Amino acid sequence: MLETAESRGSKPQGRPESPEQPEQVTGVSPPCVGAGAGARRLARVAAASCALLAGGGLAGWIFGIETLKSFVAGQAVMKPNSAIALMALSASLLLMLSGVQRPALLRLARLGAGVGLGTGLVTLAEYVLDAGPSIDQLLFRDDSASPGLPPGRMSPNTALALVVAGLGQLLLAGKRARTVRLGQVCALIALMLGLLRVYGFVYRVPQLGQFDDYTRMALPTALALVLLGAAMFLARQDVGLAALLMNPGTTGLLGRWMAATALGVPPVLGWLRLMGQDAGWYETRMGSALVACAHVVVLTVVSFTVLSVGRRAEIAHDRVQHRIREYTWLQRFMDHTPAAIFIKDCAGRYLAVNAGFERLTGTRRADILGRQIEDVLPRTSAGPLRAAEAEVQYTGRSLERQDTLHLPDGPHHFLTTLFPLTDTSGAPYAVCGISTDATERVLAQQDSERARQRFHALLECAPDATLITDGRGSVLMANAQAEALFGRPRSRLVGSSVHDLAPARTRRRQSALLRAYLTRPETRPMSADVDLTACDSQGREFPVEVSLGPLETEDGLLVFLAVRDISDRKRAEAEVAARYRQQHHIAYTLQRSLMGSPPVLEELPTARRYLASVQDAGVGGDWYDFIPLGPGRTGIVIGDVMGRGLEAAAVMGQLRAAAHALAQAGLPPDRLISALDAFVCDLSEQMVTCCYLIIDHNTAEMTACSAGHPPLLLAAPDRPAHPLDLPTGVPLGIGGFPHECTSRPLPAGAILALYTDGLIERPRADIEDQINRLADALNAALHTYGASSAALEPAADHLLAELLPDDDSHDDDVTLLLIRVPPAARVQTELPSHPRAVPDGRRFLTTTITAWQVPADLVDTARLLTSELLTNAVVHAGGTLTLSVERSATELTVEVADQGSARPRPRQADATDESGRGLTLIGALAHRWGTRPHDQGKTVWCTLRLTPSCGGDR
């Protein structure tokens, strides 16, 4: 059984709230049972009676009926102000007890309490200030006042009671339990002030209802105050003092008995004592003794009664605890049962539920136990279930029933078994129920029935020829499309073999395919990997696409075959494939010819990817180039011409050739970009993004200049991949704006990623998010494949797969370069510009390359080249000389930096000349040589090729 949304989360009825928990005052107390409901009805009756008494007193003033004013001749009369104030307080309390939530009525209720409170306060102020009549004679003229007393003024104790009652009603409307308790105390005070006057009348002691010589409280006023105080105290029996008295537990029962005894026995005994004393049966001392004895007797009887009730409660508690311990194993068994199990007593209260019941209802076990079925299930379902439980309890026989409950997540169908639990005498004392959620089974049966009714209509509505066969391939059903496709009536198709629908030349192969499918049947297109052919009744063969679907039934395996004639598709695919191959070949031929073949530099490991767009025959404007600039320095340029087609490819070819020539001329990045900008500005309506950088292995630095190109990514050994913070100028072709050049350190082993916008730009995607996505993909690739040179290729494939999941749909060229900065061994020393610098330099070189295990033949050549470089520097330059030796994986580089500005030039020496042959010797022995200017002078360098065994571990 499941709980509804109305009952979920509600509190157990009759349970008092903790004083620390503030409550939300809504004007409606929670529903109560037993004593709580009776107390609420009693409060309404008392409040209404108070209003009738006050109304009667006011009617006495209106119509001049003295009996309505005082009830007893010669007694004090109810004053008009007292009647009006009591009527206002009674009406306010009735509105609070009605549970109305309208703001206007709530304000009216507070207004009524304020009228009573204000009337009492003004009257008390008149007594304190000894003022004359102010509000006392507003409505009626009072001629009944005693001489010296203000006419029409209520008694002081009446005014005090009105103040306390008005204040108490305002407090009862509070939101905190502490405020409500203060209101209940005020209600008890108002009740006691009224009781004093009643006791004074009953015991004929007028001083109990009068202060000094002031006006005495009227008997109707006293009775109205008693009724009003009782109604106020019982108005909020869910919290505070009233909750202690009215709770349905043992303490509430004992408290009500004790309260009834305290309120009823002493007044009755006192009245009986006075009656006997007035009759002359005994004197005052004897009367006191008799009253004392009567109190002892009554209290003794009440005490033993309370003890008896408490003892029965203890015995019941012990019995329950024993039964709980005795059936702990039963609860554990129930909790491990997947079905929902519950046990209810004969009164319909839940005694036990299992964990399955809690899961299905979404309610804790503590909030279910002790509650009725109406508190847990929807009321529309509670009635039939309660009747079924009563039938099981009455007949003593088990009962099975199926119920449908409407829960928040939809209707649920439950199969419930009810059976009685009997005691030793065979009498049922509880009902046990086991509920199983059969929603899926019922829905499956309903769906199956509906599917069976719709199956034939759906089969006929299928757009393809559909056949249903058994596990051996015999056709059981066919639709109208199958008749039209194979040119055979349905009567000939049903009962034939599906293999007969294939041409004789392919029948064996296609039958083998079908048998292979039947060994592992699953829904898949059969013609995904092979070409299938069918034939009609005239013998015409045509290609088909077949989709298979298995169905396990009680009669065995059934196979659905959806057959589609794909003759037109095959012809179109052949034509498209031929055109695509032709255009693809043209596009790649043009693209490769314009882009050239950038050299592969052994000293700079790279991974290079270029993907042409699928539009415009794959011709685009992306290009890249690697330009050797001397030992330890490499220029890299990457660019993207906006647009696609032959025009973009032509501009790309011109820019690549210009950039290559300018880089080899030694231009720094900013000047090269400025030169390309001037070139593009001469073209009509062209715009290009470009980035040129120089990697200097000698200083482990990168110098770059960007013209609107996407930022470079750098993954250092100590930092994940991130965009480099480089100044980004305007794209080429705009003109008028300078391009800034900047340098950044490049640690050895770092991975540098260059790319064009085709890799990251997507419709409706933020470019920054795409760059971050590329950085994350690079980090993942380096984490998976490592950061070695061999990992660049798989890392590049990983990036393309992540950024281009569907590489057949990209509409722009894509260029990706991954570069690993290799470690380089480099040492240097400073030498004076003196002839002894030559032998000192040779010794330094010999010591260094010997430690690097360079072969002996290269050692001698390197010594000779070093001598020539140092000799030229000593002879033709001045200042301090710097000798640098660098080893990479493929080359050994020797550099001599001096402070001379004149570049050395080779010349043809005569046979008698003693000099002039050094540069010729260097050109003959070195792999490469050259000069490079710097701020203090120039550097002359030369390189020697190393074998792989000399390169060391990079």
mmCIF file of N, CA, C and O in Angstrom, residues 780-788 790-792 794-795 798:
data_model
loop_
_atom_site.group_PDB
_atom_site.id
_atom_site.type_symbol
_atom_site.label_atom_id
_atom_site.label_comp_id
_atom_site.label_asym_id
_atom_site.label_seq_id
_atom_site.Cartn_x
_atom_site.Cartn_y
_atom_site.Cartn_z
ATOM 1 N N ALA A 780 44.939 15.808 -21.826
ATOM 2 C CA ALA A 780 44.549 14.387 -21.771
ATOM 3 C C ALA A 780 45.444 13.541 -22.667
ATOM 4 O O ALA A 780 45.836 12.431 -22.306
ATOM 5 N N ALA A 781 45.776 14.058 -23.850
ATOM 6 C CA ALA A 781 46.638 13.296 -24.764
ATOM 7 C C ALA A 781 48.033 13.120 -24.186
ATOM 8 O O ALA A 781 48.615 12.026 -24.264
ATOM 9 N N LEU A 782 48.585 14.183 -23.593
ATOM 10 C CA LEU A 782 49.926 14.062 -23.006
ATOM 11 C C LEU A 782 49.913 13.134 -21.799
ATOM 12 O O LEU A 782 50.887 12.432 -21.529
ATOM 13 N N HIS A 783 48.794 13.149 -21.048
ATOM 14 C CA HIS A 783 48.702 12.230 -19.907
ATOM 15 C C HIS A 783 48.617 10.779 -20.377
ATOM 16 O O HIS A 783 49.141 9.878 -19.732
ATOM 17 N N THR A 784 47.970 10.572 -21.538
ATOM 18 C CA THR A 784 47.797 9.207 -22.038
ATOM 19 C C THR A 784 49.039 8.693 -22.753
ATOM 20 O O THR A 784 49.495 7.561 -22.510
ATOM 21 N N TYR A 785 49.619 9.502 -23.631
ATOM 22 C CA TYR A 785 50.714 9.043 -24.482
ATOM 23 C C TYR A 785 52.081 9.530 -24.012
ATOM 24 O O TYR A 785 53.100 9.102 -24.564
ATOM 25 N N GLY A 786 52.123 10.437 -23.024
ATOM 26 C CA GLY A 786 53.403 10.961 -22.571
ATOM 27 C C GLY A 786 53.796 12.206 -23.350
ATOM 28 O O GLY A 786 53.084 12.681 -24.237
ATOM 29 N N ALA A 787 54.972 12.760 -23.017
ATOM 30 C CA ALA A 787 55.434 14.000 -23.641
ATOM 31 C C ALA A 787 56.717 13.799 -24.436
ATOM 32 O O ALA A 787 57.470 14.739 -24.676
ATOM 33 N N SER A 788 56.987 12.573 -24.858
ATOM 34 C CA SER A 788 58.192 12.316 -25.646
ATOM 35 C C SER A 788 57.937 12.673 -27.103
ATOM 36 O O SER A 788 56.824 12.971 -27.523
ATOM 37 N N ALA A 790 58.028 10.671 -29.605
ATOM 38 C CA ALA A 790 57.210 9.643 -30.240
ATOM 39 C C ALA A 790 55.726 9.799 -29.933
ATOM 40 O O ALA A 790 54.882 9.215 -30.616
ATOM 41 N N ALA A 791 55.387 10.572 -28.874
ATOM 42 C CA ALA A 791 53.986 10.730 -28.495
ATOM 43 C C ALA A 791 53.283 11.820 -29.283
ATOM 44 O O ALA A 791 52.064 11.993 -29.143
ATOM 45 N N LEU A 792 54.005 12.587 -30.104
ATOM 46 C CA LEU A 792 53.375 13.693 -30.809
ATOM 47 C C LEU A 792 52.341 13.207 -31.831
ATOM 48 O O LEU A 792 51.273 13.799 -31.978
ATOM 49 N N PRO A 794 50.427 10.257 -32.021
ATOM 50 C CA PRO A 794 49.127 9.863 -31.441
ATOM 51 C C PRO A 794 48.427 11.016 -30.736
ATOM 52 O O PRO A 794 47.198 11.065 -30.700
ATOM 53 N N ALA A 795 49.191 11.952 -30.161
ATOM 54 C CA ALA A 795 48.546 13.102 -29.519
ATOM 55 C C ALA A 795 47.816 13.951 -30.548
ATOM 56 O O ALA A 795 46.704 14.446 -30.291
ATOM 57 N N HIS A 798 44.644 12.303 -31.433
ATOM 58 C CA HIS A 798 43.684 12.439 -30.337
ATOM 59 C C HIS A 798 43.006 13.807 -30.366
ATOM 60 O O HIS A 798 41.786 13.914 -30.154
#
